[in-house]
Amino acid sequence: VATTGQDIAAALASKKNNQTPLTIYVNGTITPDNSGTNQFDVKDMNNVSIIGVNGNALFDGIGINIVRANNVIVRNVTMRWVRIGQKDHISIDNNSRNIWIDHNEFYNSLDVGKDFYDELASGKGDIDKVTLSYNHFHDSWKTSLWGSGDGNNFHRRISYIGNYWERVNSRLPLFRFGEGHILNNYYVAVRESGINSRMGSQMRVEANHFEDSKNVLISMDSSTHGFWNAS
């Protein structure tokens, strides 16, 4: 059980070269000041779960960086206002597999400049089999990016199931290369653009609802279009 960021950092440090599965139950507010680090690295390890308990898990200004990791769960936490480390709430990179981001709340603020904060949940490089389910993404300019640039050419498979997107500007998600499944999501007050399929990505867009939203399904701002199958 972790009540401070130092507890989380110590638990992750103990997982290095340790094959025993690790579950960290977070019960408290986690800040840069009580963490002694600028991000939590789930790096070069397998079978790690970070799970909030009793509705008390708040990551306030510090995020999670998942790198070369397999079988990772982040569940039942709230994350906000991250401007240090990777600057994303959750960042996934470099040969990570089987990641589940479930029943979390992620938010920044629209009362700041577009580049003041970065993404809520994003991924790049050679990653695969990522599911984001039943999360609440809200009040964010840049929300969820997959593929850091038009040259970030990897066959990623990413699923979004049952998420609630509210008062968000763009990248819902922005998807380059690979395959995505966008199923049963609810979008409210999308300000600029919604699902953006680029660079040959293949998107299955199925049974979503959009309310008071602009440009909900597009391919724009890359040299090569992406594709979708909407039903």
CSV table of N, CA and C in Angstrom, one decimal, residues 28 101 112 142 186:
chain,number,residue,atom,x,y,z
A,28,GLY,N,-3.8,7.7,-1.3
A,28,GLY,CA,-3.3,9.0,-0.9
A,28,GLY,C,-3.1,9.9,-2.1
A,101,ILE,N,-5.4,0.3,-19.2
A,101,ILE,CA,-5.6,1.6,-18.5
A,101,ILE,C,-7.1,1.6,-18.3
A,112,VAL,N,-5.7,27.5,-20.0
A,112,VAL,CA,-4.2,27.8,-20.2
A,112,VAL,C,-4.0,27.7,-21.7
A,142,LYS,N,-4.5,18.7,-25.6
A,142,LYS,CA,-4.0,17.5,-26.2
A,142,LYS,C,-4.3,16.3,-25.4
A,186,TYR,N,-18.3,7.8,-25.5
A,186,TYR,CA,-19.3,8.9,-25.4
A,186,TYR,C,-18.4,10.2,-25.4
